[in-house]
PDB file of C-alpha atoms in Angstrom:
ATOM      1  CA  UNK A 178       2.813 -13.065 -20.976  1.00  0.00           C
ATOM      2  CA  UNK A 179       5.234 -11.068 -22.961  1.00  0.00           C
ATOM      3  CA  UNK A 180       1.841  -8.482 -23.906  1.00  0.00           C
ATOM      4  CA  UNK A 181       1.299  -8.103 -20.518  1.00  0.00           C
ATOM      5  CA  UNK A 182       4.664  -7.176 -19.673  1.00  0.00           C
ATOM      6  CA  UNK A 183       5.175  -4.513 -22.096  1.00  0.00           C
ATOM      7  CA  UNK A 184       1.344  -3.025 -21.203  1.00  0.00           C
ATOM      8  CA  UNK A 185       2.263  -3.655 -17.823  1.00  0.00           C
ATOM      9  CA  UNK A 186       5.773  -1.343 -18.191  1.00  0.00           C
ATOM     10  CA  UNK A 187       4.204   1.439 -20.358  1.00  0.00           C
ATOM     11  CA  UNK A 188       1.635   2.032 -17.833  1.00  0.00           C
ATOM     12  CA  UNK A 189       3.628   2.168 -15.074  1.00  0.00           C
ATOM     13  CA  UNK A 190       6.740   4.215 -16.698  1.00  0.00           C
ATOM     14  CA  UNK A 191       3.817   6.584 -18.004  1.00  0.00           C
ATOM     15  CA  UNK A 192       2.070   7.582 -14.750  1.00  0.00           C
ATOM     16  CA  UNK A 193       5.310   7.222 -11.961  1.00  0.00           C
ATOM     17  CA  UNK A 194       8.871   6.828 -13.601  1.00  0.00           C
ATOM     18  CA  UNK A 195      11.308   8.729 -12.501  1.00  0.00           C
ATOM     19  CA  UNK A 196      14.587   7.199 -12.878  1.00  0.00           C
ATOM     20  CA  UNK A 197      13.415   3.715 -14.187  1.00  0.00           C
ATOM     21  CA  UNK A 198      14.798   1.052 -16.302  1.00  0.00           C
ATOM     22  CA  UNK A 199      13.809  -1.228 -18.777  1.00  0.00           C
ATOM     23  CA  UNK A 200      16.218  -4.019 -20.100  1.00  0.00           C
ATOM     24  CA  UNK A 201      15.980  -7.087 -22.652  1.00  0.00           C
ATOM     25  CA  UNK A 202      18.709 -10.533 -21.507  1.00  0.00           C
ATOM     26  CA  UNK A 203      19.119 -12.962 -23.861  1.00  0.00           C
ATOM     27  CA  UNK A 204      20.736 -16.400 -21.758  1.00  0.00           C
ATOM     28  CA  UNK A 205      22.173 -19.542 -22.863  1.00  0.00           C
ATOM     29  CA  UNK A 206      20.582 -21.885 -19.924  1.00  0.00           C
ATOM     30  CA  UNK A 207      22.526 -25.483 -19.909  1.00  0.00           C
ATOM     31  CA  UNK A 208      20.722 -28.105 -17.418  1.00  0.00           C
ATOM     32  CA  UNK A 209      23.667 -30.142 -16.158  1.00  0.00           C
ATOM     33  CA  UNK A 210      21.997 -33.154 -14.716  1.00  0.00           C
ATOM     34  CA  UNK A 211      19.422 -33.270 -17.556  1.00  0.00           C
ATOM     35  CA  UNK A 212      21.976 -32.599 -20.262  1.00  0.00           C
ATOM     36  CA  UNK A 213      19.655 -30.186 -22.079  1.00  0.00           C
ATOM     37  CA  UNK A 214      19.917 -27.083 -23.305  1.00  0.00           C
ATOM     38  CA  UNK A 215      17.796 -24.023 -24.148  1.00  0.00           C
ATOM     39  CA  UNK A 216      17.776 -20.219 -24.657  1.00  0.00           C
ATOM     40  CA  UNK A 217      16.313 -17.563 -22.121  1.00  0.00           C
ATOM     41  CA  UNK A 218      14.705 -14.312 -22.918  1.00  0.00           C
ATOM     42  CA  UNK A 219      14.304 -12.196 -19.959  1.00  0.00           C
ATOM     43  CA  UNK A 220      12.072  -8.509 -20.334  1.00  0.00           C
ATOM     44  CA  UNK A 221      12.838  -6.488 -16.698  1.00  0.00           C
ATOM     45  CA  UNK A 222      11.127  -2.946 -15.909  1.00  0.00           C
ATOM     46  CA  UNK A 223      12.570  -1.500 -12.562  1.00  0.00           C
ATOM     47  CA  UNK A 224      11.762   1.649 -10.799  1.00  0.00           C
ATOM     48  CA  UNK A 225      11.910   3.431  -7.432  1.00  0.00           C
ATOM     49  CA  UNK A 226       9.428   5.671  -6.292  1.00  0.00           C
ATOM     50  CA  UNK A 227       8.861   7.358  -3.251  1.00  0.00           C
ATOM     51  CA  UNK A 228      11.967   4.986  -1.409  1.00  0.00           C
ATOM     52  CA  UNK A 229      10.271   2.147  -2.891  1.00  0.00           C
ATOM     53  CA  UNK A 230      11.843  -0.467  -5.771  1.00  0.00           C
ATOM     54  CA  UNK A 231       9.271  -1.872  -7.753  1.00  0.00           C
ATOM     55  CA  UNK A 232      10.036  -4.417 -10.666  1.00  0.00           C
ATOM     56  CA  UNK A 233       8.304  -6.562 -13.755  1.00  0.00           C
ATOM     57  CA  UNK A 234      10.026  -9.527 -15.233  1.00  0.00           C
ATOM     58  CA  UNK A 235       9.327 -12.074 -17.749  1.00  0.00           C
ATOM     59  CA  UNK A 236      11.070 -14.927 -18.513  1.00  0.00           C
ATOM     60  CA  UNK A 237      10.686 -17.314 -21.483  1.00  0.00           C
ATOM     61  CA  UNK A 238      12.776 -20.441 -21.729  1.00  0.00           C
ATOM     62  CA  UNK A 239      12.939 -22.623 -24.654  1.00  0.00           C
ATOM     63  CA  UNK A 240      14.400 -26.090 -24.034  1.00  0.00           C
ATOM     64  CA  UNK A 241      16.134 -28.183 -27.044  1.00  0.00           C
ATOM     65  CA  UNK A 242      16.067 -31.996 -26.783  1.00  0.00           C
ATOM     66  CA  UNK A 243      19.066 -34.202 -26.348  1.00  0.00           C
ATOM     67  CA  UNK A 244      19.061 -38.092 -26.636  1.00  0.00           C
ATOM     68  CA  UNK A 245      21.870 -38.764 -24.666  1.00  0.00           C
ATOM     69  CA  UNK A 246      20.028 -37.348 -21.922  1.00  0.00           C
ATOM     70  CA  UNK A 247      19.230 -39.092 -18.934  1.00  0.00           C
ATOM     71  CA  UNK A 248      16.213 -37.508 -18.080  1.00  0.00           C
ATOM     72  CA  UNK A 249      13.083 -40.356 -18.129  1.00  0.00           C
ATOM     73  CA  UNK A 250      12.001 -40.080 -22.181  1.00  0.00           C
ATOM     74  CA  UNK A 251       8.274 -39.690 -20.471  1.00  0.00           C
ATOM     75  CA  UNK A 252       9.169 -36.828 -19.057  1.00  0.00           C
ATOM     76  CA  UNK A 253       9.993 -35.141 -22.394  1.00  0.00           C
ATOM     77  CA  UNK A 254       8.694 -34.261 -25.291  1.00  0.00           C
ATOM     78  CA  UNK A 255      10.428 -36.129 -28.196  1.00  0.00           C
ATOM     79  CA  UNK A 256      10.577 -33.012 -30.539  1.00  0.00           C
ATOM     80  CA  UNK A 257      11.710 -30.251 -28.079  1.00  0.00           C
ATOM     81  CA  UNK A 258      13.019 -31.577 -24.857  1.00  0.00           C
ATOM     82  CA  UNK A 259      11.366 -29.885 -21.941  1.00  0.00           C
ATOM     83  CA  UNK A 260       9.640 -27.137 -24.399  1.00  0.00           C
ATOM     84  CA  UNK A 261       8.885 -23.913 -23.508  1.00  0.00           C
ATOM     85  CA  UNK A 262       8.440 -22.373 -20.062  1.00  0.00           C
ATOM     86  CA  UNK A 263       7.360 -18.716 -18.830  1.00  0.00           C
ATOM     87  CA  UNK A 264       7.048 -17.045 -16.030  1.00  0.00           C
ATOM     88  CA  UNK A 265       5.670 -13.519 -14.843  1.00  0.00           C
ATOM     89  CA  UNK A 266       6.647 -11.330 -11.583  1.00  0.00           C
ATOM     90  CA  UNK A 267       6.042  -8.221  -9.774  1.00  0.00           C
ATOM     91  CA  UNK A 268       7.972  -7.505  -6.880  1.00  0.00           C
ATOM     92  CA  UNK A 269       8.556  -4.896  -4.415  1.00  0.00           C
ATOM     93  CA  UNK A 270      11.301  -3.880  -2.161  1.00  0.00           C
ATOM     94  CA  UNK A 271      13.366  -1.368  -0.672  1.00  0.00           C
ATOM     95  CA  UNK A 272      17.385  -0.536  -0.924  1.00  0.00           C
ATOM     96  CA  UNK A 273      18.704   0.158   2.902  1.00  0.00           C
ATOM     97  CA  UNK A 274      22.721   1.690   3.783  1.00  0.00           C
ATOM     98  CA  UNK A 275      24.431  -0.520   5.456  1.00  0.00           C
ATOM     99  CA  UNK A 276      28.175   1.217   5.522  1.00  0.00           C
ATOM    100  CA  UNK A 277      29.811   3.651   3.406  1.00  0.00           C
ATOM    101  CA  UNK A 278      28.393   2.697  -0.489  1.00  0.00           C
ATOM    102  CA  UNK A 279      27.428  -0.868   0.249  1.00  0.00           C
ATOM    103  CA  UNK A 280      23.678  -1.435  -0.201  1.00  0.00           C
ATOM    104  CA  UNK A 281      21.397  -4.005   0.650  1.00  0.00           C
ATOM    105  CA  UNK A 282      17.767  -4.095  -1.156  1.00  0.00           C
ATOM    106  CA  UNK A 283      15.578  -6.973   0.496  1.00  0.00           C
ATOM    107  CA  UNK A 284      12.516  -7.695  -2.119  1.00  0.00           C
ATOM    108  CA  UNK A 285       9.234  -9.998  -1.571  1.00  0.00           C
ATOM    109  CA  UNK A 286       7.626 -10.913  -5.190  1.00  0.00           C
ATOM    110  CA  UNK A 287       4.295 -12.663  -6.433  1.00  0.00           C
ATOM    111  CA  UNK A 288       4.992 -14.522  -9.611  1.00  0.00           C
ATOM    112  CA  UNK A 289       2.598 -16.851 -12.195  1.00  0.00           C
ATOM    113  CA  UNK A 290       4.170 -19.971 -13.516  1.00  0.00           C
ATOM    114  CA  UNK A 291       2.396 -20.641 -17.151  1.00  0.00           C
ATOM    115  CA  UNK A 292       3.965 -24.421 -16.935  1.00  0.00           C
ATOM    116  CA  UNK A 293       5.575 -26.298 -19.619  1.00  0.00           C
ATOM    117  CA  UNK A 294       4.227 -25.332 -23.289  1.00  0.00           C
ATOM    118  CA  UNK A 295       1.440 -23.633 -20.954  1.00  0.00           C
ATOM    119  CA  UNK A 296      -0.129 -26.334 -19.696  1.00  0.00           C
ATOM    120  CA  UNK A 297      -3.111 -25.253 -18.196  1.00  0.00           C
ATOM    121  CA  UNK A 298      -2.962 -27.886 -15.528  1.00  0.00           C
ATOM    122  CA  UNK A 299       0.430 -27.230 -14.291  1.00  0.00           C
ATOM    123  CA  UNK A 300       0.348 -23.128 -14.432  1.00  0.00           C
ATOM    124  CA  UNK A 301       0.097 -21.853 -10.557  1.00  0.00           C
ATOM    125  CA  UNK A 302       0.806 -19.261  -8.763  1.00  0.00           C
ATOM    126  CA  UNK A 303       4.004 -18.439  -6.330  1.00  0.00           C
ATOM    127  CA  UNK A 304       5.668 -16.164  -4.008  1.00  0.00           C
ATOM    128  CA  UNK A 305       9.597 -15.159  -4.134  1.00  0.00           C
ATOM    129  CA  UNK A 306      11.723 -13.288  -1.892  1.00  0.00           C
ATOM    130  CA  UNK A 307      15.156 -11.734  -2.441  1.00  0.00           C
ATOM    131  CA  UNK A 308      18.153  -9.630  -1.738  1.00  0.00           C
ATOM    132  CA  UNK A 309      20.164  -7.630  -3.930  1.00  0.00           C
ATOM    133  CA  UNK A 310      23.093  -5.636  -3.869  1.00  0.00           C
ATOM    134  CA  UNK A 311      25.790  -4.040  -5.942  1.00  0.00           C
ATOM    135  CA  UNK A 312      29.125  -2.400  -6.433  1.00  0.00           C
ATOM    136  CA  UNK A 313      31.249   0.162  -8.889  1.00  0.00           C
ATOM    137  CA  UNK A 314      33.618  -2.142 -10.595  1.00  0.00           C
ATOM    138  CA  UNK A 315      36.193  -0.652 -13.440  1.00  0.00           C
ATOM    139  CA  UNK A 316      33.522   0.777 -16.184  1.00  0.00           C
ATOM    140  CA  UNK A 317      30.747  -0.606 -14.792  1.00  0.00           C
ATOM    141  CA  UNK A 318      28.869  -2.048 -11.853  1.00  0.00           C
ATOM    142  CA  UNK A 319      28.614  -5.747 -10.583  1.00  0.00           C
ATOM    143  CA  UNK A 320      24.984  -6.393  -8.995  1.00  0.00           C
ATOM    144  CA  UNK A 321      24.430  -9.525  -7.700  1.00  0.00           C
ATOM    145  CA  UNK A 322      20.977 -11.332  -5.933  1.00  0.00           C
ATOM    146  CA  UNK A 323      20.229 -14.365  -3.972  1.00  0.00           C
ATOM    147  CA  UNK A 324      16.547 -15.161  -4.725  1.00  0.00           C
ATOM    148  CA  UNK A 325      14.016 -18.135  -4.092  1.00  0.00           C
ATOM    149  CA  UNK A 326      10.236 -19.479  -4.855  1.00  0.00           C
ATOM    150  CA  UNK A 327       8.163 -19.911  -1.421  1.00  0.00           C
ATOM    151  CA  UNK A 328       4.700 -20.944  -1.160  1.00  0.00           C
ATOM    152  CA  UNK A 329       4.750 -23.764  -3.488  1.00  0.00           C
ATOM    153  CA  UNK A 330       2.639 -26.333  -3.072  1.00  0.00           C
ATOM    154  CA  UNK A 331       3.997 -30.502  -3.915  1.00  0.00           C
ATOM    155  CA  UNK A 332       5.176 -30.414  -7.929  1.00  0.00           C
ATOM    156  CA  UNK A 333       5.239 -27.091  -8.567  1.00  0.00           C
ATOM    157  CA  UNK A 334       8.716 -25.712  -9.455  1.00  0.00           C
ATOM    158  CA  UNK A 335      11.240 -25.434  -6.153  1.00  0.00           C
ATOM    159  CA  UNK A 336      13.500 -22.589  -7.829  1.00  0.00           C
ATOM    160  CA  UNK A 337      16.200 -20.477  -5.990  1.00  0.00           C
ATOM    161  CA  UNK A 338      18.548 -18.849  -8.157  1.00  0.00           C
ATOM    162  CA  UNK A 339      22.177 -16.662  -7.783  1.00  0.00           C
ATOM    163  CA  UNK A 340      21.731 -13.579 -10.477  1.00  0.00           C
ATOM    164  CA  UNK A 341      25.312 -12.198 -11.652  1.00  0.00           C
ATOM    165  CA  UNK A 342      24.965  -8.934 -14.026  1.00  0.00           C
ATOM    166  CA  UNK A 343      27.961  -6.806 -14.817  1.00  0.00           C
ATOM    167  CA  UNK A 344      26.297  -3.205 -16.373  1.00  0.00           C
ATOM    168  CA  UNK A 345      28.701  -1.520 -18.455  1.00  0.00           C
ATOM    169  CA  UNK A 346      26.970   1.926 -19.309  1.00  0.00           C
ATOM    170  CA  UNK A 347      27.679   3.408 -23.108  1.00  0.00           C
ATOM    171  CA  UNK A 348      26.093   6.591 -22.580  1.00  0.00           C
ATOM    172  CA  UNK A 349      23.565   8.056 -19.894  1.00  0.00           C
ATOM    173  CA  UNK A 350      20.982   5.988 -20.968  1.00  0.00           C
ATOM    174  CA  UNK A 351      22.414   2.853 -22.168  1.00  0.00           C
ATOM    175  CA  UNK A 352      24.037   0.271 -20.825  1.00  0.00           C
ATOM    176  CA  UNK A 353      25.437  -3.421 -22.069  1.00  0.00           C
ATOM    177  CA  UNK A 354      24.772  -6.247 -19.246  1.00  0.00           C
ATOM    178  CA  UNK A 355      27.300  -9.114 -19.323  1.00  0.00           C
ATOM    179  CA  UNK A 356      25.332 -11.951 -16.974  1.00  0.00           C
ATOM    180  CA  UNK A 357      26.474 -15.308 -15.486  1.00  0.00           C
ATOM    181  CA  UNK A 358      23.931 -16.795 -13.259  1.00  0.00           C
ATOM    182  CA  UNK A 359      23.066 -20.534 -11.483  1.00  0.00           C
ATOM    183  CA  UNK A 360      20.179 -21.683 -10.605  1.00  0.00           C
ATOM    184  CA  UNK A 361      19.259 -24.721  -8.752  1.00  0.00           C
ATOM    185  CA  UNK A 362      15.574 -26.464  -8.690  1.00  0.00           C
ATOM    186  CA  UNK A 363      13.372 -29.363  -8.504  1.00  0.00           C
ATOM    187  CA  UNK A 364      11.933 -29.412 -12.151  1.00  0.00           C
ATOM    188  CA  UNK A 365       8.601 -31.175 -11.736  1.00  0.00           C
ATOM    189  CA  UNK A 366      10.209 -34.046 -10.151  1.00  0.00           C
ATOM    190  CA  UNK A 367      12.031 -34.692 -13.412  1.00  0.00           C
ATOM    191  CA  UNK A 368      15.107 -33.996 -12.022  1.00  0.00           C
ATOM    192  CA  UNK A 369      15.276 -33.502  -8.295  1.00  0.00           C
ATOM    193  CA  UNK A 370      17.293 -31.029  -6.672  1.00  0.00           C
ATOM    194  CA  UNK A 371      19.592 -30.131 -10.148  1.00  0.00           C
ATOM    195  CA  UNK A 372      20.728 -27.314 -11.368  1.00  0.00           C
ATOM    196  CA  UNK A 373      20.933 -24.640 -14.474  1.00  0.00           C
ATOM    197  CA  UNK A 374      23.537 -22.116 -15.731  1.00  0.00           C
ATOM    198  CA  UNK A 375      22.766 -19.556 -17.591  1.00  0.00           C
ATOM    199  CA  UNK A 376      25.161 -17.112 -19.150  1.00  0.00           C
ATOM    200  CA  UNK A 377      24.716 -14.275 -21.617  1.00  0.00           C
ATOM    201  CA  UNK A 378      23.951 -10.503 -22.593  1.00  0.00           C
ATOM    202  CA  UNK A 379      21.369  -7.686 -22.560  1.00  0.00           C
ATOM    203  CA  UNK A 380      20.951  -4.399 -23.333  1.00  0.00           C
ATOM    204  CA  UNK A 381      18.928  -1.595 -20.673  1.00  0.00           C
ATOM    205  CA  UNK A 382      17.397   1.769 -21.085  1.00  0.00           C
ATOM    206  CA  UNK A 383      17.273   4.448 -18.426  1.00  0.00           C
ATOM    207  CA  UNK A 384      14.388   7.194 -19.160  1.00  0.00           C
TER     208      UNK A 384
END
């Protein structure tokens, strides 16, 4: 998934960007009903061309194990908790004025869910929509998003999440993200209806 990113980005930077980005997010995720933890890696290529936002993520989470948990032991594996879980999106979207410098930027999304450990039985395919907005605080600028799975079919992932980044730029081409986000889900039907933290940093690249 992480290959097909990165050819994904280069391709797309190479024959449209204009004023694109491309960032690397590094989360700690903390399930709080399942009492595990894990580690996120997030790769994000954004650009806007013609009016238009488009965007490529992928995002990696590996889950640790924890025997206190009370997540059903056959549910989990015994040697890395949940294990590993990608996923890969494309979205598209559009940023519309509403008053003065506030922004809104409504987004629709088609993702592919490679499952636990990439499980070929539980990978699938999902839609997302969004909204997004952001503004100048101090040094840098808050953007926050309110964004959700839709079209998922029963036991596939039910995954809505509230993105928090904080962009501090360094120069005119690099910029530190501090992040704080929530997300709240049905994992599988391991856990219904808990939910996820996730807090770290990142780095991203304008070209």
């Amino acid at each position: 998934m992480k290959k097909l990113f990165i050819a994904s980005a280069m391709m797309l930077t190479s024959l449209f960007s204009n004023a694109g980005t491309i960032g690397v997010d590094v989360d700690h995720v903390y399930n709080k009903a399942a009492y595990v933890g894990g580690v996120a890696h997030f790769l994000r290529w954004n650009d806007t061309i013609d009016g238009i936002n488009y965007g490529l993520s992928n995002r990696t989470v590996r889950y640790g194990s924890n025997p206190n948990s009370s997540v059903a032991s056959s549910k989990l594996r015994s040697s890395d908790g949940w294990g590993m879980w990608n996923n890969f999106e494309g979205s598209v979207g559009k940023t519309y004025n509403i008053a003065g410098s506030f922004d809104l930027s409504p987004y629709v999304g088609l993702g592919y869910d490679d499952g636990q450990n990439g499980a070929v039985d539980k990978a699938y395919w999902y839609g997302r929509v969004g909204v997004a907005t952001g503004v100048q605080i101090g040094p840098g600028r808050w953007n926050t998003a309110i964004t959700t799975r839709v079209n998922h079919e029963a036991g596939h992932l039910e995954h809505t999440m509230w993105l928090n980044n904080y962009s501090i730029p360094l120069n005119n081409q690099i910029s530190i993200n501090i992040r704080a986000s929530r997300g709240w889900q049905n994992a599988l039907g391991i856990v219904p209806k808990t939910y996820e933290d996730y807090t770290g940093i990142g780095i991203t690249y304008k070209f």
